[in-house]
XYZ file of N, CA, C and O in Angstrom:
804
model
N 15.555 -10.077 -18.125
C 15.212 -9.571 -16.845
C 14.782 -8.136 -17.039
O 15.728 -7.411 -17.439
N 13.518 -7.810 -16.644
C 13.207 -6.342 -16.642
C 12.837 -5.864 -15.365
O 12.623 -6.823 -14.360
N 12.748 -4.593 -15.064
C 12.382 -4.116 -13.818
C 11.262 -2.940 -14.143
O 11.558 -2.051 -14.876
N 10.220 -2.982 -13.365
C 9.143 -1.935 -13.558
C 8.642 -1.508 -12.141
O 8.262 -0.329 -12.166
N 8.699 -2.361 -11.211
C 8.091 -2.199 -9.897
C 6.586 -2.164 -9.850
O 5.951 -2.014 -9.040
N 6.120 -2.797 -11.080
C 4.626 -2.900 -11.074
C 4.120 -4.147 -10.306
O 5.000 -5.260 -10.424
N 3.037 -4.180 -9.650
C 2.545 -5.363 -8.989
C 2.276 -6.453 -9.822
O 2.474 -7.602 -9.546
N 1.808 -6.237 -11.036
C 1.580 -7.328 -11.971
C 2.740 -7.993 -12.604
O 2.778 -9.052 -13.004
N 3.976 -7.393 -12.331
C 5.265 -7.958 -12.629
C 5.922 -8.745 -11.515
O 7.037 -9.105 -11.616
N 5.136 -8.899 -10.456
C 5.751 -9.645 -9.360
C 6.394 -8.842 -8.367
O 7.070 -9.318 -7.378
N 6.394 -7.482 -8.428
C 7.011 -6.717 -7.472
C 5.856 -6.234 -6.567
O 4.863 -5.564 -7.084
N 6.157 -6.064 -5.234
C 5.281 -5.603 -4.034
C 5.529 -4.143 -4.129
O 6.499 -3.712 -3.467
N 4.501 -3.207 -4.468
C 4.824 -1.817 -4.369
C 4.854 -1.257 -2.903
O 5.240 -0.235 -2.564
N 4.387 -2.086 -1.955
C 4.320 -1.817 -0.558
C 5.499 -2.266 0.145
O 5.748 -2.062 1.351
N 6.524 -2.771 -0.563
C 7.785 -3.349 0.086
C 8.958 -2.349 0.338
O 9.354 -1.817 -0.524
N 8.896 -1.849 1.510
C 9.726 -0.651 1.843
C 11.232 -0.931 1.629
O 11.865 -0.108 0.899
N 11.780 -2.049 1.989
C 13.220 -2.333 1.710
C 13.552 -2.529 0.295
O 14.477 -1.895 -0.227
N 12.573 -3.060 -0.494
C 12.847 -3.087 -2.000
C 12.807 -1.612 -2.651
O 13.577 -1.264 -3.338
N 11.917 -0.894 -2.068
C 11.901 0.422 -2.517
C 13.133 1.361 -2.116
O 13.712 1.951 -2.983
N 13.517 1.272 -0.860
C 14.658 1.889 -0.341
C 16.018 1.469 -1.178
O 16.685 2.418 -1.449
N 16.062 0.299 -1.306
C 17.384 -0.269 -1.956
C 17.472 0.305 -3.346
O 18.497 0.835 -3.774
N 16.354 0.292 -4.118
C 16.544 0.680 -5.529
C 16.453 2.133 -5.691
O 17.208 2.555 -6.534
N 15.861 2.870 -4.882
C 15.910 4.357 -4.938
C 17.316 4.856 -4.609
O 17.730 5.893 -5.040
N 17.900 4.145 -3.456
C 19.284 4.545 -3.097
C 20.158 4.377 -4.159
O 21.151 5.174 -4.491
N 20.049 3.094 -4.995
C 20.836 2.764 -6.046
C 20.876 3.899 -7.148
O 21.855 4.374 -7.677
N 19.533 4.367 -7.553
C 19.127 5.275 -8.554
C 19.994 6.678 -8.163
O 20.583 7.406 -9.072
N 19.803 7.127 -6.967
C 20.408 8.352 -6.513
C 21.823 8.264 -6.506
O 22.543 9.213 -7.076
N 22.577 7.192 -6.090
C 24.027 7.047 -6.234
C 24.485 6.987 -7.751
O 25.569 7.551 -8.015
N 23.811 6.250 -8.433
C 24.026 6.222 -9.889
C 24.085 7.540 -10.569
O 25.048 7.890 -11.244
N 22.960 8.304 -10.250
C 22.862 9.593 -10.939
C 24.108 10.488 -10.385
O 24.510 11.338 -11.270
N 24.446 10.419 -9.271
C 25.643 11.284 -8.734
C 27.000 10.944 -9.543
O 27.680 11.639 -10.082
N 27.130 9.521 -9.684
C 28.374 9.059 -10.311
C 28.272 9.397 -11.983
O 29.342 9.665 -12.560
N 27.045 9.433 -12.455
C 27.053 9.635 -13.952
C 26.826 11.209 -14.212
O 26.767 11.531 -15.424
N 26.779 12.153 -13.210
C 26.568 13.488 -13.364
C 27.545 14.028 -14.462
O 28.760 14.062 -14.151
N 26.979 14.648 -15.503
C 27.812 15.295 -16.483
C 28.647 14.341 -17.509
O 29.484 14.886 -18.258
N 28.269 13.065 -17.392
C 29.076 12.065 -18.186
C 28.058 11.475 -19.255
O 26.949 11.338 -19.038
N 28.818 11.136 -20.379
C 28.004 10.536 -21.433
C 28.278 9.069 -21.359
O 27.452 8.091 -21.944
N 29.409 8.627 -20.633
C 29.628 7.074 -20.452
C 30.101 7.127 -19.117
O 30.811 7.692 -18.535
N 29.685 5.782 -18.424
C 30.013 5.637 -17.025
C 30.355 4.016 -16.922
O 29.878 3.076 -17.530
N 31.579 3.847 -16.229
C 31.960 2.523 -15.874
C 31.484 2.145 -14.593
O 31.518 2.807 -13.584
N 30.831 0.883 -14.509
C 30.215 0.331 -13.355
C 30.823 -1.002 -12.916
O 30.725 -1.922 -13.892
N 30.967 -1.274 -11.672
C 31.288 -2.596 -11.255
C 30.230 -2.953 -10.121
O 29.964 -2.175 -9.155
N 29.363 -3.902 -10.435
C 28.470 -4.470 -9.491
C 29.148 -5.762 -8.845
O 29.087 -6.818 -9.520
N 29.721 -5.521 -7.695
C 30.488 -6.658 -6.979
C 29.431 -7.555 -6.305
O 28.691 -7.138 -5.476
N 29.217 -8.801 -6.742
C 28.110 -9.760 -6.353
C 26.835 -9.416 -6.949
O 25.848 -9.364 -6.238
N 26.961 -9.017 -8.206
C 25.734 -8.589 -8.903
C 24.772 -9.562 -9.513
O 23.914 -9.167 -10.198
N 24.914 -10.853 -9.114
C 23.830 -11.812 -9.444
C 23.707 -12.009 -10.903
O 24.775 -12.019 -11.599
N 22.562 -11.938 -11.550
C 22.443 -12.171 -12.956
C 22.260 -10.831 -13.704
O 22.014 -10.836 -14.924
N 22.436 -9.692 -12.998
C 22.602 -8.415 -13.778
C 21.279 -7.463 -13.797
O 21.248 -6.654 -14.711
N 20.381 -7.620 -12.713
C 19.336 -6.786 -12.785
C 19.600 -5.310 -12.619
O 18.868 -4.422 -13.261
N 20.765 -4.911 -11.978
C 21.090 -3.570 -11.921
C 21.536 -2.976 -13.311
O 21.425 -1.681 -13.429
N 21.959 -3.797 -14.194
C 22.244 -3.400 -15.580
C 20.937 -2.845 -16.146
O 20.924 -1.635 -16.821
N 19.911 -3.609 -16.069
C 18.587 -3.159 -16.589
C 18.091 -1.977 -15.893
O 17.661 -0.967 -16.670
N 18.367 -1.769 -14.574
C 17.803 -0.768 -14.008
C 18.606 0.590 -14.415
O 17.993 1.568 -14.620
N 19.883 0.442 -14.538
C 20.793 1.486 -14.974
C 20.423 2.136 -16.256
O 20.245 3.365 -16.491
N 20.179 1.237 -17.137
C 19.781 1.585 -18.638
C 18.382 2.379 -18.564
O 18.128 3.330 -19.270
N 17.487 1.884 -17.758
C 16.076 2.514 -17.669
C 16.077 3.925 -16.881
O 15.419 4.809 -17.319
N 17.148 4.012 -15.977
C 17.301 5.164 -15.251
C 17.881 6.246 -16.149
O 17.415 7.509 -16.112
N 18.935 6.009 -16.900
C 19.699 6.921 -17.600
C 19.774 6.547 -19.101
O 20.902 5.982 -19.501
N 18.752 6.606 -19.753
C 18.863 6.038 -21.098
C 19.801 6.682 -22.113
O 20.164 6.242 -23.218
N 20.256 8.013 -21.765
C 21.196 8.662 -22.708
C 22.689 8.422 -22.271
O 23.569 8.912 -22.977
N 22.918 7.466 -21.391
C 24.211 7.319 -20.933
C 24.679 5.939 -21.288
O 23.899 4.861 -21.409
N 25.927 5.689 -21.929
C 26.530 4.507 -22.264
C 27.212 3.758 -21.044
O 28.060 4.468 -20.429
N 26.912 2.559 -20.763
C 27.438 1.769 -19.560
C 28.440 0.825 -19.929
O 28.294 0.110 -20.823
N 29.569 0.976 -19.384
C 30.647 -0.138 -19.467
C 30.512 -0.818 -18.131
O 30.918 -0.585 -17.119
N 29.626 -1.847 -18.178
C 29.134 -2.676 -16.970
C 29.827 -3.878 -16.628
O 29.950 -4.786 -17.601
N 30.309 -3.966 -15.519
C 31.068 -5.205 -15.011
C 30.399 -5.827 -13.717
O 29.942 -5.092 -13.023
N 30.217 -7.123 -13.814
C 29.839 -7.943 -12.692
C 30.836 -8.832 -12.227
O 31.415 -9.747 -13.022
N 30.983 -8.871 -10.938
C 31.660 -10.033 -10.362
C 30.911 -10.973 -9.577
O 30.015 -10.549 -8.675
N 30.925 -12.275 -10.016
C 30.079 -13.348 -9.351
C 30.796 -14.579 -9.156
O 31.827 -14.782 -9.825
N 30.024 -15.662 -8.600
C 30.635 -17.074 -8.679
C 30.458 -17.594 -9.975
O 29.548 -17.246 -10.746
N 31.225 -18.474 -10.265
C 31.223 -18.991 -11.586
C 29.925 -19.432 -12.210
O 29.588 -19.234 -13.484
N 29.010 -20.094 -11.457
C 27.838 -20.692 -11.906
C 26.867 -19.500 -12.296
O 26.131 -19.489 -13.434
N 26.856 -18.344 -11.632
C 26.007 -17.359 -12.008
C 26.570 -16.461 -13.071
O 25.853 -15.968 -14.006
N 27.928 -16.474 -13.237
C 28.637 -15.803 -14.387
C 28.174 -16.476 -15.620
O 27.893 -15.992 -16.740
N 28.177 -17.855 -15.603
C 27.902 -18.636 -16.881
C 26.492 -18.415 -17.157
O 26.130 -18.220 -18.519
N 25.586 -18.290 -16.323
C 24.053 -18.101 -16.744
C 23.979 -16.598 -17.158
O 23.299 -16.311 -18.095
N 24.683 -15.730 -16.488
C 24.562 -14.223 -16.950
C 24.988 -13.989 -18.224
O 24.566 -13.148 -18.870
N 26.107 -14.666 -18.711
C 26.695 -14.418 -20.027
C 25.657 -14.568 -21.137
O 25.570 -13.894 -22.216
N 24.701 -15.669 -20.853
C 23.567 -16.002 -21.899
C 22.597 -14.801 -21.808
O 22.028 -14.425 -22.901
N 22.318 -14.269 -20.709
C 21.258 -13.182 -20.533
C 21.749 -11.971 -20.992
O 20.948 -11.154 -21.612
N 23.040 -11.526 -20.662
C 23.543 -10.243 -20.865
C 24.989 -10.329 -21.362
O 25.974 -10.055 -20.779
N 25.048 -10.470 -22.839
C 26.419 -10.663 -23.271
C 27.029 -9.290 -23.392
O 28.440 -9.361 -23.514
N 26.468 -8.147 -23.196
C 27.111 -6.862 -23.171
C 27.852 -6.582 -21.857
O 28.539 -5.631 -21.844
N 27.493 -7.244 -20.906
C 28.057 -7.107 -19.573
C 29.489 -7.878 -19.536
O 29.582 -8.939 -20.135
N 30.447 -7.122 -18.888
C 31.726 -7.839 -18.735
C 31.605 -8.690 -17.375
O 31.500 -8.065 -16.237
N 31.751 -9.993 -17.578
C 31.714 -10.838 -16.363
C 32.967 -11.318 -15.720
O 33.985 -11.637 -16.521
N 32.978 -11.412 -14.445
C 34.381 -11.716 -13.850
C 34.075 -12.727 -12.571
O 33.038 -12.702 -11.874
N 34.955 -13.792 -12.549
C 34.856 -14.718 -11.484
C 36.039 -14.509 -10.219
O 35.922 -15.251 -9.348
N 36.898 -13.580 -10.629
C 37.912 -13.264 -9.555
C 38.125 -11.829 -9.407
O 37.462 -11.036 -10.107
N 39.057 -11.480 -8.522
C 39.234 -10.155 -8.194
C 40.241 -9.269 -9.104
O 40.686 -8.236 -8.652
N 40.463 -9.961 -10.186
C 41.205 -9.187 -11.188
C 40.490 -8.015 -11.735
O 41.087 -7.001 -12.130
N 39.210 -7.927 -11.595
C 38.311 -6.860 -11.916
C 38.583 -5.669 -11.111
O 38.277 -4.556 -11.438
N 39.261 -5.845 -9.934
C 39.630 -4.772 -8.978
C 40.971 -4.125 -9.299
O 41.396 -3.236 -8.540
N 41.496 -4.533 -10.457
C 42.749 -3.941 -10.714
C 42.762 -2.623 -11.501
O 43.880 -2.238 -12.196
N 41.586 -2.261 -11.842
C 41.408 -1.009 -12.472
C 40.287 -0.152 -11.772
O 39.756 -0.629 -10.660
N 40.003 1.059 -12.367
C 39.188 2.051 -11.476
C 37.741 2.182 -12.351
O 37.760 1.872 -13.370
N 36.883 2.353 -11.515
C 35.297 2.522 -12.028
C 34.756 3.779 -11.545
O 35.090 4.312 -10.355
N 33.922 4.388 -12.334
C 33.211 5.592 -11.960
C 32.259 5.239 -10.649
O 31.978 6.147 -9.814
N 31.826 4.084 -10.738
C 30.739 3.676 -9.696
C 30.987 2.147 -9.383
O 30.897 1.339 -10.307
N 30.849 1.933 -8.142
C 31.021 0.368 -7.616
C 29.875 0.252 -6.681
O 29.692 1.075 -5.765
N 29.084 -0.718 -6.869
C 28.039 -1.125 -5.849
C 28.345 -2.443 -5.289
O 28.659 -3.416 -6.096
N 28.143 -2.583 -4.007
C 28.443 -3.997 -3.450
C 27.200 -4.098 -2.490
O 27.137 -3.609 -1.445
N 26.223 -4.856 -2.877
C 24.932 -5.062 -2.255
C 24.867 -6.528 -1.767
O 24.808 -7.391 -2.514
N 24.641 -6.732 -0.454
C 24.398 -8.076 0.126
C 25.372 -9.043 -0.277
O 25.046 -10.057 -0.653
N 26.755 -8.791 -0.333
C 27.652 -9.663 -0.766
C 28.947 -9.663 0.194
O 29.438 -10.778 0.494
N 29.262 -8.500 0.782
C 30.463 -8.446 1.636
C 30.553 -9.534 2.842
O 31.384 -10.106 3.188
N 29.311 -9.641 3.348
C 29.002 -10.521 4.434
C 29.343 -12.077 4.333
O 29.443 -12.716 5.215
N 29.422 -12.331 2.974
C 29.607 -13.753 2.684
C 31.120 -14.114 2.279
O 31.539 -15.186 1.866
N 31.935 -13.125 2.463
C 33.548 -13.167 2.071
C 34.133 -13.373 3.422
O 34.196 -12.597 4.232
N 34.941 -14.478 3.445
C 35.756 -14.826 4.779
C 36.798 -13.696 5.061
O 36.674 -13.210 6.176
N 37.471 -13.356 4.180
C 38.445 -12.168 4.442
C 37.781 -10.876 3.839
O 38.294 -10.225 2.965
N 36.715 -10.406 4.441
C 35.878 -9.495 4.067
C 36.814 -7.987 4.112
O 36.559 -7.231 3.229
N 37.645 -7.942 5.006
C 38.315 -6.553 5.161
C 39.437 -6.472 3.971
O 39.585 -5.333 3.543
N 40.046 -7.528 3.580
C 40.886 -7.370 2.388
C 40.163 -7.059 1.140
O 40.631 -6.288 0.373
N 39.003 -7.748 0.917
C 38.318 -7.493 -0.265
C 37.684 -6.025 -0.182
O 37.756 -5.516 -1.200
N 37.228 -5.609 0.988
C 36.793 -4.303 1.108
C 37.870 -3.252 0.638
O 37.460 -2.206 -0.014
N 38.994 -3.401 1.127
C 40.067 -2.462 0.816
C 40.363 -2.463 -0.785
O 40.530 -1.383 -1.262
N 40.402 -3.616 -1.371
C 40.503 -3.672 -2.828
C 39.357 -2.930 -3.538
O 39.705 -2.256 -4.523
N 38.308 -3.107 -3.123
C 37.022 -2.395 -3.757
C 37.249 -0.839 -3.530
O 36.995 -0.081 -4.461
N 37.758 -0.507 -2.489
C 37.779 0.889 -2.170
C 38.948 1.564 -3.055
O 38.795 2.617 -3.698
N 40.050 0.820 -3.307
C 41.186 1.252 -4.046
C 40.790 1.239 -5.553
O 41.288 2.065 -6.370
N 39.809 0.489 -6.009
C 39.251 0.562 -7.352
C 38.152 1.636 -7.539
O 37.694 1.600 -8.741
N 37.807 2.257 -6.567
C 36.707 3.338 -6.623
C 37.340 4.545 -7.269
O 38.135 5.265 -6.705
N 36.865 4.934 -8.507
C 37.290 6.080 -9.204
C 36.354 7.342 -8.882
O 36.740 8.471 -9.115
N 35.113 6.953 -8.548
C 34.096 8.039 -8.259
C 33.446 7.966 -6.986
O 33.723 8.234 -5.910
N 32.344 6.858 -6.961
C 31.501 6.680 -5.950
C 31.425 5.091 -5.674
O 31.626 4.266 -6.551
N 31.307 4.820 -4.370
C 31.136 3.450 -3.959
C 29.925 3.276 -3.075
O 29.823 3.894 -1.872
N 28.998 2.490 -3.380
C 27.832 2.276 -2.669
C 27.876 0.819 -1.972
O 27.829 -0.125 -2.715
N 27.883 0.777 -0.670
C 28.053 -0.397 0.180
C 26.742 -0.655 0.881
O 26.363 0.330 1.687
N 25.959 -1.571 0.579
C 24.561 -1.579 1.089
C 24.218 -2.990 1.445
O 24.762 -3.888 0.957
N 23.126 -3.163 2.222
C 22.480 -4.413 2.648
C 23.512 -5.238 3.371
O 23.829 -6.470 3.216
N 24.324 -4.509 4.288
C 25.441 -5.196 5.028
C 24.907 -5.283 6.530
O 24.491 -4.352 7.139
N 24.824 -6.579 6.921
C 24.408 -6.776 8.486
C 25.528 -6.125 9.423
O 26.580 -6.709 9.341
N 25.076 -5.256 10.187
C 26.017 -4.666 11.202
C 25.467 -4.588 12.483
O 24.337 -4.649 12.869
N 26.527 -4.623 13.466
C 26.158 -4.625 14.884
C 27.165 -3.533 15.547
O 27.966 -3.069 14.990
N 26.575 -3.141 16.737
C 27.386 -2.105 17.521
C 28.590 -2.622 18.204
O 29.501 -1.871 18.536
N 28.570 -3.877 18.560
C 29.665 -4.483 19.345
C 30.433 -5.391 18.452
O 30.713 -5.088 17.429
N 30.830 -6.628 19.090
C 31.812 -7.439 18.401
C 31.025 -8.171 17.198
O 29.907 -8.663 17.223
N 31.905 -8.224 16.072
C 31.416 -9.022 14.866
C 31.262 -10.432 15.310
O 31.903 -11.054 16.145
N 30.280 -11.191 14.484
C 30.083 -12.598 14.753
C 29.587 -13.242 13.497
O 29.076 -12.592 12.520
N 29.753 -14.625 13.461
C 29.354 -15.336 12.291
C 27.907 -16.057 12.625
O 27.625 -16.214 13.716
N 27.107 -16.010 11.590
C 25.714 -16.592 11.747
C 25.520 -17.521 10.544
O 26.239 -17.332 9.558
N 24.575 -18.396 10.636
C 24.129 -19.293 9.584
C 22.804 -18.649 8.960
O 21.844 -18.392 9.606
N 22.973 -18.524 7.572
C 21.659 -18.090 6.884
C 21.088 -19.286 5.935
O 22.024 -19.803 5.491
N 19.916 -19.443 5.844
C 19.254 -20.247 4.887
C 18.641 -19.506 3.733
O 17.735 -18.735 4.031
N 19.249 -19.590 2.558
C 18.833 -18.925 1.417
C 18.524 -19.848 0.198
O 19.362 -20.639 -0.241
N 17.316 -20.004 -0.123
C 16.771 -20.884 -1.150
C 17.251 -22.248 -1.037
O 17.660 -22.975 -1.978
N 17.082 -22.699 0.243
C 17.571 -24.082 0.501
C 18.954 -24.316 0.807
O 19.297 -25.464 1.141
N 19.765 -23.243 0.734
C 21.223 -23.589 1.064
C 21.492 -22.885 2.413
O 21.150 -21.792 2.797
N 22.558 -23.467 3.063
C 22.974 -23.041 4.243
C 24.228 -22.278 4.065
O 25.294 -22.743 3.467
N 24.287 -21.063 4.541
C 25.421 -20.180 4.209
C 26.019 -19.620 5.507
O 25.147 -19.042 6.337
N 27.454 -19.429 5.608
C 27.963 -18.525 6.685
C 27.915 -17.142 6.315
O 28.290 -16.828 5.163
N 27.674 -16.263 7.140
C 27.777 -14.812 6.954
C 28.118 -14.046 8.171
O 27.869 -14.569 9.412
N 28.740 -12.958 7.949
C 29.235 -12.193 9.052
C 28.093 -11.104 9.423
O 27.322 -10.487 8.510
N 28.107 -10.797 10.654
C 27.425 -9.457 11.195
C 28.585 -8.686 11.621
O 29.186 -9.063 12.704
N 28.853 -7.610 11.022
C 30.035 -6.956 11.027
C 29.943 -5.691 12.158
O 28.952 -4.961 12.016
N 30.981 -5.413 12.813
C 30.929 -4.143 13.773
C 31.044 -2.925 12.712
O 31.786 -2.789 11.828
N 30.082 -2.132 12.920
C 29.980 -0.936 12.091
C 31.148 0.004 12.118
O 31.590 0.435 11.099
N 31.857 0.242 13.342
C 32.767 1.048 13.440
C 34.190 0.385 12.651
O 34.836 1.086 11.933
N 34.200 -0.925 12.734
C 35.314 -1.645 11.982
C 35.252 -1.312 10.447
O 36.271 -1.171 9.722
N 34.046 -1.641 10.002
C 33.899 -1.277 8.407
C 34.116 0.132 8.066
O 34.920 0.196 7.161
N 33.577 1.059 8.727
C 33.765 2.372 8.573
C 35.152 2.843 8.575
O 35.739 3.607 7.719
N 35.925 2.376 9.477
C 37.241 2.670 9.738
C 38.199 2.049 8.628
O 38.935 2.749 8.021
N 37.923 0.904 8.156
C 38.549 0.278 7.170
C 38.405 1.084 5.723
O 39.443 1.275 5.037
N 37.302 1.554 5.501
C 36.979 2.309 4.347
C 37.644 3.814 4.350
O 38.324 4.192 3.568
N 37.492 4.393 5.609
C 38.197 5.830 5.708
C 39.762 5.681 5.743
O 40.240 6.610 5.159
N 40.206 4.595 5.938
C 41.707 4.326 5.936
C 42.294 4.452 4.286
O 43.460 4.696 4.150
N 41.390 4.097 3.401
C 41.679 4.177 2.036
C 41.541 5.649 1.462
O 41.936 5.726 0.332
N 41.118 6.497 2.156
C 40.862 7.812 1.695
C 39.562 8.210 1.155
O 39.305 9.366 0.643
N 38.659 7.236 1.000
C 37.167 7.482 0.558
C 36.580 8.348 1.773
O 36.740 8.074 2.956
N 35.675 9.220 1.275
C 35.017 10.004 2.206
C 33.434 9.522 2.236
O 32.893 9.413 1.251
N 32.917 9.632 3.338
C 31.450 9.317 3.494
C 30.569 10.414 2.996
O 30.711 11.623 3.563
N 29.572 10.096 2.246
C 28.627 11.000 1.782
C 27.341 11.026 2.605
O 26.927 11.943 3.100
N 26.918 9.799 2.812
C 25.648 9.700 3.597
C 25.499 8.217 3.852
O 25.878 7.246 3.175
N 24.742 8.000 5.178
C 24.385 6.582 5.458
C 22.843 6.350 4.937
O 22.182 7.202 5.065
N 22.640 5.192 4.419
C 21.255 4.777 4.169
C 20.768 3.540 4.784
O 21.542 2.814 5.255
N 19.565 3.486 4.839
C 18.944 2.367 5.533
C 18.006 1.498 4.862
O 16.899 1.885 4.354
N 18.554 0.365 4.329
C 17.596 -0.635 3.443
C 16.345 -1.076 4.253
O 15.255 -1.154 3.657
N 16.376 -1.035 5.628
C 15.161 -1.438 6.364
C 14.968 -2.822 6.711
O 13.745 -3.248 6.970
N 16.004 -3.590 6.785
C 15.987 -5.172 7.330
C 16.667 -5.257 8.567
O 17.818 -4.744 8.975
N 16.172 -6.035 9.391
C 16.833 -6.358 10.719
C 16.564 -7.761 11.187
O 15.467 -8.314 10.734
N 17.247 -8.230 12.145
C 16.938 -9.574 12.619
C 17.554 -9.838 13.935
O 18.712 -9.689 14.137
N 16.809 -10.707 14.872
C 17.474 -11.079 16.082
C 17.424 -12.676 16.103
O 16.382 -13.293 16.033
N 18.672 -13.082 15.886
C 18.764 -14.661 15.819
C 18.864 -15.173 17.137
O 19.510 -14.773 18.010
N 18.380 -16.502 17.277
C 18.483 -17.197 18.614
C 19.919 -17.444 18.904
O 20.699 -17.926 18.028
N 20.297 -17.066 20.043
C 21.634 -17.239 20.686
C 22.644 -16.173 20.240
O 23.778 -16.122 20.575
N 22.185 -15.249 19.294
C 22.984 -14.251 18.799
C 23.401 -13.219 19.966
O 22.473 -12.922 20.615
N 24.532 -12.600 20.123
C 24.795 -11.574 21.060
C 24.036 -10.275 20.969
O 23.762 -9.703 21.926
N 23.587 -10.032 19.683
C 22.770 -8.657 19.558
C 22.027 -8.783 18.162
O 22.357 -9.582 17.349
N 21.193 -7.977 18.060
C 20.380 -7.884 16.801
C 21.102 -7.178 15.722
O 21.782 -6.335 16.004
N 21.163 -7.765 14.477
C 21.879 -7.009 13.516
C 20.823 -6.284 12.683
O 19.577 -6.530 12.525
N 21.332 -5.142 11.954
C 20.484 -4.492 11.027
C 21.262 -4.246 9.704
O 22.390 -3.930 9.790
N 20.412 -4.213 8.571
C 21.138 -3.938 7.320
C 21.418 -2.435 7.239
O 20.400 -1.775 7.269
N 22.490 -1.989 6.950
C 22.933 -0.637 6.799
C 23.630 -0.493 5.315
O 24.102 -1.381 4.847
N 23.781 0.762 4.966
C 24.470 1.164 3.741
C 25.103 2.442 3.890
O 24.693 3.208 4.795
N 26.096 2.719 3.051
C 26.782 3.951 2.885
C 27.179 4.271 1.581
O 27.546 3.354 0.779
N 27.264 5.648 1.168
C 27.747 5.937 -0.115
C 29.010 6.813 0.237
O 28.996 7.750 1.125
N 30.079 6.375 -0.470
C 31.421 7.051 -0.382
C 31.827 7.623 -1.642
O 31.389 7.326 -2.758
N 32.708 8.682 -1.597
C 33.191 9.281 -2.755
C 34.843 9.221 -2.645
O 35.316 9.392 -1.488
N 35.271 9.304 -3.923
C 36.719 9.320 -3.988
C 37.332 10.691 -3.523
O 36.726 11.675 -3.899
């Protein structure tokens, strides 16, 4: 799996959220790697490892100790694609610290999201990028999402509740980022919008 952002490679160069997401990742990773020859990274909910390719392309002089936490089926597929990545199927990966942790479009699918978020924060040794999280200004609620033919339950989370949970762990907010996606679901109490934040230890 490679990443170039070229239209002939299947990437839409006019896709604003795609651009925002990956430029934000590049900025956050550069901060975490500043002055380092080696960087430990945990991509929580990292799919098949595309951020590993992006990281190597962004910082070719840096050695990456790259970890991914995913569901078992994706871990098995990912091991064949990227044997150099450390693959995890449970939260034992959060029992150590990392220079950089990214959690993109994954926290909303975890039933006990607050407990998982707290563990991620405690494993942050440098920077933590939480992004593509559906948030609302009022009460959190559950919604149904259809992704690639599958029906999944997901949270739209109260923004203040998320930020308060993170601040309680001692991480400090660096900047809020906007991936650029939103949706008004039929019957939902309010429209949600994807938001993200970069935190530092």
